[in-house]
mmCIF file of C-alpha atoms in Angstrom:
data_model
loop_
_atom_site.group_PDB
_atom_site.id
_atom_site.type_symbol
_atom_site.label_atom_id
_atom_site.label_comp_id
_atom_site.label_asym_id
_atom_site.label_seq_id
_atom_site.Cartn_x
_atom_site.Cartn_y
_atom_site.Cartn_z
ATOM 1 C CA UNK A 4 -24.365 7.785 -22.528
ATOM 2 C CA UNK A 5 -23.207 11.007 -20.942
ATOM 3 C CA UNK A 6 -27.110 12.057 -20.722
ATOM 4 C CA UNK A 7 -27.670 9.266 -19.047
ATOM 5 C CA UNK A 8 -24.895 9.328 -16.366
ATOM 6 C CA UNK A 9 -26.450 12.687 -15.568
ATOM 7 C CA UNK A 10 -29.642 11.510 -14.763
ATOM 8 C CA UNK A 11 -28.911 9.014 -12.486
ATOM 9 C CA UNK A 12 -27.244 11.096 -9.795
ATOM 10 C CA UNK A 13 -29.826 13.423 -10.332
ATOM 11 C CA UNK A 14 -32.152 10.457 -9.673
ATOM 12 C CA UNK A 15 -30.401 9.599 -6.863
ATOM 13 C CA UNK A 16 -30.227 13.330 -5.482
ATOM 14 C CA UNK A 17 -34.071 13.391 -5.898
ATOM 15 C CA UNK A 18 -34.481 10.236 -4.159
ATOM 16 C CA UNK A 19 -32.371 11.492 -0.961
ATOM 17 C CA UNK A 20 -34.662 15.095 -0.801
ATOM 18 C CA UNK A 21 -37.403 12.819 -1.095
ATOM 19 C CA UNK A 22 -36.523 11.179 2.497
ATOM 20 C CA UNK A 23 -35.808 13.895 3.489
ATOM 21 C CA UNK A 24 -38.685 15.759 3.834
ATOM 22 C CA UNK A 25 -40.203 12.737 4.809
ATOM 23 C CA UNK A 26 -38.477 11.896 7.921
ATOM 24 C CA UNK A 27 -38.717 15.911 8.529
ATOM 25 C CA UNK A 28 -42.212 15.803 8.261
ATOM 26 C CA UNK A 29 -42.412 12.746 10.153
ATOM 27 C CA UNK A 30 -39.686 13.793 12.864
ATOM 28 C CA UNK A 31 -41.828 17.321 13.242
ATOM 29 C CA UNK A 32 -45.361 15.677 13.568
ATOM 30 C CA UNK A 33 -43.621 13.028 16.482
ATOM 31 C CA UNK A 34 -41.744 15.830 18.347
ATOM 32 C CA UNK A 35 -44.600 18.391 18.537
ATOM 33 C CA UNK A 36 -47.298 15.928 19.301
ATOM 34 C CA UNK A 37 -45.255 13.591 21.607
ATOM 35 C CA UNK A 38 -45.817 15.815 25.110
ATOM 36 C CA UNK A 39 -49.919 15.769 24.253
ATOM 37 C CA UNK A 40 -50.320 11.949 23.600
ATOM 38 C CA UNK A 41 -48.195 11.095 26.567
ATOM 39 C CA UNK A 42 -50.404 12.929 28.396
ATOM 40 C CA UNK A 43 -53.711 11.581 27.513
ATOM 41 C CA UNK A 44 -52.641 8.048 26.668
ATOM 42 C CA UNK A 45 -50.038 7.480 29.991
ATOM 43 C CA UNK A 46 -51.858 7.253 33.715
ATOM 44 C CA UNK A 47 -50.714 8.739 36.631
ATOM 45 C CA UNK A 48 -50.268 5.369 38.004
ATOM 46 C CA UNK A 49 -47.811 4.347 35.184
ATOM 47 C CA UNK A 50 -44.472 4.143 36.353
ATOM 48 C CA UNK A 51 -42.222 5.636 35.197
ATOM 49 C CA UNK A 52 -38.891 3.425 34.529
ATOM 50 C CA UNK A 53 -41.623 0.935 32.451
ATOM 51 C CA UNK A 54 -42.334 3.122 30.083
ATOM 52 C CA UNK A 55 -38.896 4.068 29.384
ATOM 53 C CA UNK A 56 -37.444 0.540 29.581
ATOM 54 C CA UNK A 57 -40.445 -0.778 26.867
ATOM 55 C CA UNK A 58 -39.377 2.465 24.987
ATOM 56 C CA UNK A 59 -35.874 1.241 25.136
ATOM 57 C CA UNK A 60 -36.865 -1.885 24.104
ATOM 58 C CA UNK A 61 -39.165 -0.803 21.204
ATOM 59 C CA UNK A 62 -36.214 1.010 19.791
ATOM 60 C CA UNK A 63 -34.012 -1.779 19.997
ATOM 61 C CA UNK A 64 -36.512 -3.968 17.449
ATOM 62 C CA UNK A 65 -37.402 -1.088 15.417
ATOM 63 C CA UNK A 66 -33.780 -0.332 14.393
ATOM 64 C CA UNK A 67 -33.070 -4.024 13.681
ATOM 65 C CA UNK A 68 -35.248 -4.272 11.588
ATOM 66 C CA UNK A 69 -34.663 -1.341 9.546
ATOM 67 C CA UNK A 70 -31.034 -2.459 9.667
ATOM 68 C CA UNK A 71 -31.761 -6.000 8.349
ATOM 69 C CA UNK A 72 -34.076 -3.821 5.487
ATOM 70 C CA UNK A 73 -30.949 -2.016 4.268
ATOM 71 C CA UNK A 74 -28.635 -4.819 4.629
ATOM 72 C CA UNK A 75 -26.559 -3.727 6.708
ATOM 73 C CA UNK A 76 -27.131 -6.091 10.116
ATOM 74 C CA UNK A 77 -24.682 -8.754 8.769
ATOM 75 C CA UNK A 78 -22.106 -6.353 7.859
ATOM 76 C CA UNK A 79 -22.408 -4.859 11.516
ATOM 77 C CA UNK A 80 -22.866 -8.624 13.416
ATOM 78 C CA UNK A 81 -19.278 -9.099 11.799
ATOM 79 C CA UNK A 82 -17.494 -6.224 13.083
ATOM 80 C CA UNK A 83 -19.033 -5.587 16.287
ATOM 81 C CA UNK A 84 -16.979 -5.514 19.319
ATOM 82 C CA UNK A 85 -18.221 -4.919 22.843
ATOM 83 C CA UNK A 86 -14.996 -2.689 23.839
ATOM 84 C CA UNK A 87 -16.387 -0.370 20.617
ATOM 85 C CA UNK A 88 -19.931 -0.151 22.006
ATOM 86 C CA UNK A 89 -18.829 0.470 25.534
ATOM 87 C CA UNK A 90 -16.531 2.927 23.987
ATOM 88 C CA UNK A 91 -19.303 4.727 21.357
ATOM 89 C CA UNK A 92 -22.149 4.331 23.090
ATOM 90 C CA UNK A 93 -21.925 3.237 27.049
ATOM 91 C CA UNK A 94 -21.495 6.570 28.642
ATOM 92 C CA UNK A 95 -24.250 8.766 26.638
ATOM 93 C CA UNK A 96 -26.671 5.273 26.917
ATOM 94 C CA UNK A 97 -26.908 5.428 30.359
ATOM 95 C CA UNK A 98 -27.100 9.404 30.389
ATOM 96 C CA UNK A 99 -29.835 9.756 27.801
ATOM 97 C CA UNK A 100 -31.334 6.822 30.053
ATOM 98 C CA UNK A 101 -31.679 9.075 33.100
ATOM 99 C CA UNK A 102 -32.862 12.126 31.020
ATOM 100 C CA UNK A 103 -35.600 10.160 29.504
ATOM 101 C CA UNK A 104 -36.704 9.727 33.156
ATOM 102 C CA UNK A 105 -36.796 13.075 34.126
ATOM 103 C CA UNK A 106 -38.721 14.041 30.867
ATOM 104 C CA UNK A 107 -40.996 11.539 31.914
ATOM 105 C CA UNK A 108 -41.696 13.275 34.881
ATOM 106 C CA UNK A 109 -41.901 17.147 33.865
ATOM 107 C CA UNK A 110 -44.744 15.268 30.845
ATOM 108 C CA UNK A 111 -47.235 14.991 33.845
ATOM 109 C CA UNK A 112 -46.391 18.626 35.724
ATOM 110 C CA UNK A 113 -46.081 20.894 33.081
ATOM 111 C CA UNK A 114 -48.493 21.956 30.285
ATOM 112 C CA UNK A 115 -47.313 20.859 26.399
ATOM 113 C CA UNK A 116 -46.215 23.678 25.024
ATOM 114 C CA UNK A 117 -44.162 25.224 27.875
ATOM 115 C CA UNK A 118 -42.583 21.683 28.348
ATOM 116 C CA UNK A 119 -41.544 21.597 24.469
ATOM 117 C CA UNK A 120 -40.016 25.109 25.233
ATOM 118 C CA UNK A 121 -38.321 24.634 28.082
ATOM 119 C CA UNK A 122 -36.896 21.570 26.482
ATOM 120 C CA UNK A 123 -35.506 23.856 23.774
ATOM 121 C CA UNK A 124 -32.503 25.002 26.140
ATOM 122 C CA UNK A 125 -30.829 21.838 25.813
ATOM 123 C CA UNK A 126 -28.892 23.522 22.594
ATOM 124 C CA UNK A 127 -27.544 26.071 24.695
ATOM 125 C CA UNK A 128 -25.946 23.167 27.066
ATOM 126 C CA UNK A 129 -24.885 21.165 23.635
ATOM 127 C CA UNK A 130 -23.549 24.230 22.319
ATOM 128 C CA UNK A 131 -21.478 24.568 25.712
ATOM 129 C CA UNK A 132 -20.024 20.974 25.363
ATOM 130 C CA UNK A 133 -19.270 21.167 21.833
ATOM 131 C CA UNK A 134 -17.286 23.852 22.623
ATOM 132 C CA UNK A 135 -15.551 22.205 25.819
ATOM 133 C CA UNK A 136 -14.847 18.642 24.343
ATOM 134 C CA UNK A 137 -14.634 19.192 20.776
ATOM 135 C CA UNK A 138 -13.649 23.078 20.220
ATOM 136 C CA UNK A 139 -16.714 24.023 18.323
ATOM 137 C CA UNK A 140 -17.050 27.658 18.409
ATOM 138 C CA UNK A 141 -20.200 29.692 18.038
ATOM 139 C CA UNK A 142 -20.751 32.730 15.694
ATOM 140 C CA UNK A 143 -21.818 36.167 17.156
ATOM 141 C CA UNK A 144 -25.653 35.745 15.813
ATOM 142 C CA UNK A 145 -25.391 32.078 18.120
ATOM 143 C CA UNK A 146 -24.546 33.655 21.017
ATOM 144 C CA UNK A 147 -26.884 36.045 20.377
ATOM 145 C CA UNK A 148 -29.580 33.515 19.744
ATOM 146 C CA UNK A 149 -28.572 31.458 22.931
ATOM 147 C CA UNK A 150 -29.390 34.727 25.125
ATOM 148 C CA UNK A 151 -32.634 34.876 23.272
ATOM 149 C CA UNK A 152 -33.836 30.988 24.284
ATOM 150 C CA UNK A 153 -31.861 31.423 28.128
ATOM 151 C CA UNK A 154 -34.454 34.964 28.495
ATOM 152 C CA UNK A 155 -37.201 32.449 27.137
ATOM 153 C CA UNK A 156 -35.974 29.494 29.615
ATOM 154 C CA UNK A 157 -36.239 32.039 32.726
ATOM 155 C CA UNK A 158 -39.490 34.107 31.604
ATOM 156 C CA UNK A 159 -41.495 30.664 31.437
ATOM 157 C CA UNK A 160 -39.685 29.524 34.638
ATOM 158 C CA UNK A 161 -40.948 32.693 36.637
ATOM 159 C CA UNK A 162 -43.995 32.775 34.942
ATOM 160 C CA UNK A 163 -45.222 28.426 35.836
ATOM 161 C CA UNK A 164 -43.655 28.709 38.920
ATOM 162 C CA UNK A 165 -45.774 31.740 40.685
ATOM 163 C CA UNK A 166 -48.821 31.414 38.750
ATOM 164 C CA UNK A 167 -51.683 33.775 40.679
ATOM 165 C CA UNK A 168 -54.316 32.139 42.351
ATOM 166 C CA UNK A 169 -52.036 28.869 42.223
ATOM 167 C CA UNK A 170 -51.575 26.819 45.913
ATOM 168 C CA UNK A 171 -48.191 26.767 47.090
ATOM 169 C CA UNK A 172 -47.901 23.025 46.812
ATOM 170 C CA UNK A 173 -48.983 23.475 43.366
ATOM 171 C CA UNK A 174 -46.576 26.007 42.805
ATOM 172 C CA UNK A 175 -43.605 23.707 44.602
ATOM 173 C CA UNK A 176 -45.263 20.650 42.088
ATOM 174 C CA UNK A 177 -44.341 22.619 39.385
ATOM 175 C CA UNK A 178 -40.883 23.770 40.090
ATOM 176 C CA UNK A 179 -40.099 20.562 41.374
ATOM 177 C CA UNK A 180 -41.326 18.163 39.261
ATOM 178 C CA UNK A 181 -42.061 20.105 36.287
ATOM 179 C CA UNK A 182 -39.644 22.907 35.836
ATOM 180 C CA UNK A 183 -36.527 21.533 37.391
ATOM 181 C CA UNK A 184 -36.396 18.074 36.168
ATOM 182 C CA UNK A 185 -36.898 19.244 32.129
ATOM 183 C CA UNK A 186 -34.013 21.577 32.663
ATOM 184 C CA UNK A 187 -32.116 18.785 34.360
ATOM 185 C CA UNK A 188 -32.898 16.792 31.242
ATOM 186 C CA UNK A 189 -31.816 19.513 28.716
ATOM 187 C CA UNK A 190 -27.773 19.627 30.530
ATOM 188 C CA UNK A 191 -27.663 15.693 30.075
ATOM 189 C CA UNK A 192 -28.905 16.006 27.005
ATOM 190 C CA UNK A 193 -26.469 18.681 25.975
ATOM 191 C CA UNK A 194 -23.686 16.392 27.378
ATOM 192 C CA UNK A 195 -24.847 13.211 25.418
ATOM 193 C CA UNK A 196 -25.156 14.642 22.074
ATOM 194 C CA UNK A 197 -21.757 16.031 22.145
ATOM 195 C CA UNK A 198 -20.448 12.756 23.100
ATOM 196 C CA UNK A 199 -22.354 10.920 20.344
ATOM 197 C CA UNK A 200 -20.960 13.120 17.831
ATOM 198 C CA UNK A 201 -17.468 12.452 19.258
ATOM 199 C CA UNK A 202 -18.095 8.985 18.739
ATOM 200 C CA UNK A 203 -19.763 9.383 15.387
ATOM 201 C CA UNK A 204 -16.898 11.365 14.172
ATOM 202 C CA UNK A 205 -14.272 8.811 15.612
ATOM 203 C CA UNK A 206 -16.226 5.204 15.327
ATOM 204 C CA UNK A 207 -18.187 6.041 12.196
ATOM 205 C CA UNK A 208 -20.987 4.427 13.776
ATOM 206 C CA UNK A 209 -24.660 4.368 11.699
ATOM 207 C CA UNK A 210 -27.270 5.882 13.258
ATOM 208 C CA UNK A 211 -29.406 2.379 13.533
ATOM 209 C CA UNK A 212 -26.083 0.475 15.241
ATOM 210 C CA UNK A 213 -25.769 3.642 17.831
ATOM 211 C CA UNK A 214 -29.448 3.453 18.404
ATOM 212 C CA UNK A 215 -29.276 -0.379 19.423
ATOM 213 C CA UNK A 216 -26.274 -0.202 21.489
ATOM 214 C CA UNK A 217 -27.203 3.159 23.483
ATOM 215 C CA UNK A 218 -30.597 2.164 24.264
ATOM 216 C CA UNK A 219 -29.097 -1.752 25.771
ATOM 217 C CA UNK A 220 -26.959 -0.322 27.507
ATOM 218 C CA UNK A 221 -29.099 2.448 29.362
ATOM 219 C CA UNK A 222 -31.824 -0.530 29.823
ATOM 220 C CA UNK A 223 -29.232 -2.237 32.199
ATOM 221 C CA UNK A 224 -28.375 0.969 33.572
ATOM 222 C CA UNK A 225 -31.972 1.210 34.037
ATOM 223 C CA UNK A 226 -32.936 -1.883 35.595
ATOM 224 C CA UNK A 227 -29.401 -1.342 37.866
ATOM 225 C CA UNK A 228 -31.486 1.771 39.471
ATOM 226 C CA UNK A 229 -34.366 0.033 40.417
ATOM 227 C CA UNK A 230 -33.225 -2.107 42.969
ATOM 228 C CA UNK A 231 -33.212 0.656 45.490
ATOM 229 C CA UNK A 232 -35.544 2.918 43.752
ATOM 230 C CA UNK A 233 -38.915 4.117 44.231
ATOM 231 C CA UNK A 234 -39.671 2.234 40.731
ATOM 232 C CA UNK A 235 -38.019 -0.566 41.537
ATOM 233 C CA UNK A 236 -40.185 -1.297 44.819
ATOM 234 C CA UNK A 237 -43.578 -0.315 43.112
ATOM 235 C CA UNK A 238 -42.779 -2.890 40.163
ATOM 236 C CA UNK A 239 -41.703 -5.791 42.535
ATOM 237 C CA UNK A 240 -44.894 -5.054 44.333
ATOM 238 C CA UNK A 241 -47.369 -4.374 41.599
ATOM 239 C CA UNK A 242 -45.787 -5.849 38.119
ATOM 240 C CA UNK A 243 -43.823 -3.819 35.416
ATOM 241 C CA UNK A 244 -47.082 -2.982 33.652
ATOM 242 C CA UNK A 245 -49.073 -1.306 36.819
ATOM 243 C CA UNK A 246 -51.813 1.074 35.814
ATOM 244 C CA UNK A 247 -50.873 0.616 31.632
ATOM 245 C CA UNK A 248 -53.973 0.507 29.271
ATOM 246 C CA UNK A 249 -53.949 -0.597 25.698
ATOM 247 C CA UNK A 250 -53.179 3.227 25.187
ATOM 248 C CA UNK A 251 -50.171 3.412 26.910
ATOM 249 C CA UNK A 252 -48.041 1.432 24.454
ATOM 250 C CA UNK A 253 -49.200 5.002 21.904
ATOM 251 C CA UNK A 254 -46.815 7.242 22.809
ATOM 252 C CA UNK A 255 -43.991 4.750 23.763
ATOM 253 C CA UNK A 256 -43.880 3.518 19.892
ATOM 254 C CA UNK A 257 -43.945 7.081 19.216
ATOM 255 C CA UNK A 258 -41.198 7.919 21.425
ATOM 256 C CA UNK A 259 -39.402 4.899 20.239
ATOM 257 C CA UNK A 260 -39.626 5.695 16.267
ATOM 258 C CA UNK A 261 -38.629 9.712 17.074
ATOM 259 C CA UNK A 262 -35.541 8.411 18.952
ATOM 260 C CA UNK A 263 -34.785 6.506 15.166
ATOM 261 C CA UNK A 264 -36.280 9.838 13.230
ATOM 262 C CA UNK A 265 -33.578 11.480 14.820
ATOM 263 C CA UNK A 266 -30.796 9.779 14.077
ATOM 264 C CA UNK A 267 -31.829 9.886 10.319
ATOM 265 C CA UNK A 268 -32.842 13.410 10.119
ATOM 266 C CA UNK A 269 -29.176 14.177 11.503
ATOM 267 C CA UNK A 270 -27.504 11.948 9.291
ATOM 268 C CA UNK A 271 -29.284 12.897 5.645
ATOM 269 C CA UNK A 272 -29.480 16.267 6.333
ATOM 270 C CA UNK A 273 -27.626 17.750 9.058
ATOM 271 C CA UNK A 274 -28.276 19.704 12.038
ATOM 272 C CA UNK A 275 -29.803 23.428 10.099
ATOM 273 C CA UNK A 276 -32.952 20.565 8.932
ATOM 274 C CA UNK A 277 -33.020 19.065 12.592
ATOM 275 C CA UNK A 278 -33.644 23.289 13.699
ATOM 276 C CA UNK A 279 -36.052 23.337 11.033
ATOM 277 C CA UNK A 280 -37.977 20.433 12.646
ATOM 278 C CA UNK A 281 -37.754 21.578 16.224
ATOM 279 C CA UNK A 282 -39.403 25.217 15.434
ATOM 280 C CA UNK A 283 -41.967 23.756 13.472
ATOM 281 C CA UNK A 284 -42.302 21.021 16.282
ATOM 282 C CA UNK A 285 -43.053 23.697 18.839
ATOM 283 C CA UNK A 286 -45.720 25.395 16.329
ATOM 284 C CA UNK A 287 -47.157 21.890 15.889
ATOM 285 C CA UNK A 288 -47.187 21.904 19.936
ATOM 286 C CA UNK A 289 -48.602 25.095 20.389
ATOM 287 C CA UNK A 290 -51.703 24.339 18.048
ATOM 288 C CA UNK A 291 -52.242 20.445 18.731
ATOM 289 C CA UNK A 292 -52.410 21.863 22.799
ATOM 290 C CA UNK A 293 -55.378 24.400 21.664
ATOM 291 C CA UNK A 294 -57.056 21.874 19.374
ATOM 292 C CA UNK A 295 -57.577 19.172 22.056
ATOM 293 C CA UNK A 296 -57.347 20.950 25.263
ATOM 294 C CA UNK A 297 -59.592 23.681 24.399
ATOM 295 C CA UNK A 298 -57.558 26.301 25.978
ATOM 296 C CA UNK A 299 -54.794 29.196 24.003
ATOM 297 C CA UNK A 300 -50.924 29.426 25.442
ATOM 298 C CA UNK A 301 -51.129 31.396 28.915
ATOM 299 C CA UNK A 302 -49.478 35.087 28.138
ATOM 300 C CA UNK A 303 -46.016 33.709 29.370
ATOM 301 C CA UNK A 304 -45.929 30.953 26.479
ATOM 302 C CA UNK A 305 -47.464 33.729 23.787
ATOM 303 C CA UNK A 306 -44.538 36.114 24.912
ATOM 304 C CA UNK A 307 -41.549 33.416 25.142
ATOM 305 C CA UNK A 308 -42.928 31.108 21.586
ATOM 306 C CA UNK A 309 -41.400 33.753 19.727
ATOM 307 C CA UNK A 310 -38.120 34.145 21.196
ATOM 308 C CA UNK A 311 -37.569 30.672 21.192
ATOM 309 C CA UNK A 312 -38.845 30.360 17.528
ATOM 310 C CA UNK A 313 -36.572 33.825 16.350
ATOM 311 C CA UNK A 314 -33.635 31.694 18.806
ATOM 312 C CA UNK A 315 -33.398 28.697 17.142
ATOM 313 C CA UNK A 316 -33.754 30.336 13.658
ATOM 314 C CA UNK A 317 -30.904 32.340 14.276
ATOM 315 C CA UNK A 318 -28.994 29.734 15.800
ATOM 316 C CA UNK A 319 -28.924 27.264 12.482
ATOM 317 C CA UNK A 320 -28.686 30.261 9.702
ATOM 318 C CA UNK A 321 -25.797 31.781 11.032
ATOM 319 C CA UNK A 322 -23.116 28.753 12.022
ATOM 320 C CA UNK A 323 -19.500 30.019 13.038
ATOM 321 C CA UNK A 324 -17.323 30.101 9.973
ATOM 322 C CA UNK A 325 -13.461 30.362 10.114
ATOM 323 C CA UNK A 326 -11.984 33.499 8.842
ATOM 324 C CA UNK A 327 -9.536 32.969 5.810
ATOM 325 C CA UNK A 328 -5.703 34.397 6.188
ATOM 326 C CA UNK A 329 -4.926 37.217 3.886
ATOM 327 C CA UNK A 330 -1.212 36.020 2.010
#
């Protein structure tokens, strides 16, 4: 008897790695090929509040499903309130909502791999707010490592934005719409991460509920902004699906199940696997962007790859840890 109450949660520990590594594996191959196939699969003339609306949407039906898989929809249709989900989820809904946008944007004026980089700086603005709304203090080795990714941030900043040989309105297209609008992205996201924890830790929300409520309620925030929006007038004129090809609905199921991956990476294993996944996302990056576009990392990208790899490293192996008192 006692053999076998050993073996079962030792079954059950397997069974956890197990998913594990497989939502790792999937989480890395989404997050490092993501920039690429939005890329080649999205047109120019795509705009850009469709494709994160049907992302939205996509989520929405992907995580009720799971949740009716595990059992758990009835259990939540029972207990939800709308005061909770305006209180859990309204405020980083309609922020993520707006940084989807702006990644949306930097995807078409910025090359893969210095977009997935530049998007790395967001932990240094979530490390700021975890600090500022819930106290979380960083180790020396963090701060350290937070120097390391802002010196990568500004070297690939100064490097895309006064390329040789480049136009100035080429130059100004990449600052503008490239450069500023990721790092834009990276302070809201910051901001809405440490908010979802709060509520996490508070609410004891799953990952699957806070996925469906977040991405209703930045839809409507969404669809609020387009009445006197750029996007709003080009999709009363031209239809919500202008310029989208059978290939366009590629990477917004993509985006839709790595906005799910991420919630279940974080939950079974914690944020030092989620830093795992994002350096090995940027590898994946750097050698899907070689691969398919047939050219290496300019010298900017070769230089900063490693200080945002050694950053983020440092940043999960060496969390803050409270000093015991001497009696």
């Amino acid at each position: 008897m006692a053999a076998t109450k050993h073996k079962a949660p030792a079954r059950s520990l397997e069974k956890m790695n197990s998913r594990v590594w497989l939502f790792s594996l999937l989480l890395t191959l989404q997050y490092g090929a993501q920039p690429l196939i939005s890329k080649r699969c999205t047109r120019r003339e795509v705009i850009v509040t469709s494709s994160v609306l049907t992302c939205e949407i996509a989520k929405v039906v992907c995580a009720l499903i799971f949740m009716a898989r595990d059992g758990s929809l009835k259990k939540v249709y029972k207990e939800w309130t709308l005061v909770g989900a305006l209180t859990a989820s309204g405020l980083p809904a309609a922020i993520y909502a707006l940084q989807n946008s702006l990644l949306q944007i930097s995807y078409k004026n910025l090359d893969s791999l210095t977009f997935s980089m530049l998007n790395q700086t967001k932990i240094i603005f979530t490390a700021l707010f975890t600090y500022l709304i819930l106290r979380q203090k960083q180790s020396i080795q963090q701060i350290g490592a937070l120097f390391l990714l802002i010196l990568a941030a500004v070297l690939l900043s100064f490097g895309e934005g006064s390329k040789k040989g480049s136009s100035a309105s080429n130059s100004d297209q990449i600052l503008f719409n490239g450069i500023i609008p990721v790092m834009v992205a990276s302070v809201l996201s910051g901001l809405a991460s440490t908010l979802c924890q709060w509520a996490s830790q508070v609410k004891k929300h799953s990952s699957y509920l806070m996925t469906v409520e977040m991405s209703i309620v930045g839809s409507l925030c969404l669809l609020a902004s387009t009445f006197k929006s750029p996007d709003g007038e080009a999709i009363a004129k031209h239809g919500l699906f202008y310029g989208w090809t059978p290939m366009t609905w590629i990477p917004v199921m993509s985006n839709a199940l790595g906005g799910i991956l991420v919630g279940l990476v974080t939950s079974y294993a914690g944020g030092v696997k989620k830093g795992f996944v994002i350096v090995s996302a940027l590898l994946v990056t750097a050698l899907l962007q070689f691969i398919f576009e047939g050219k290496p990392p300019s010298l900017y990208c070769l230089v900063a790859l490693p200080l945002v790899v050694s950053s983020i490293s440092i940043y999960q192996k060496y969390p803050y840890r409270v000093k015991r008192k001497e009696l």
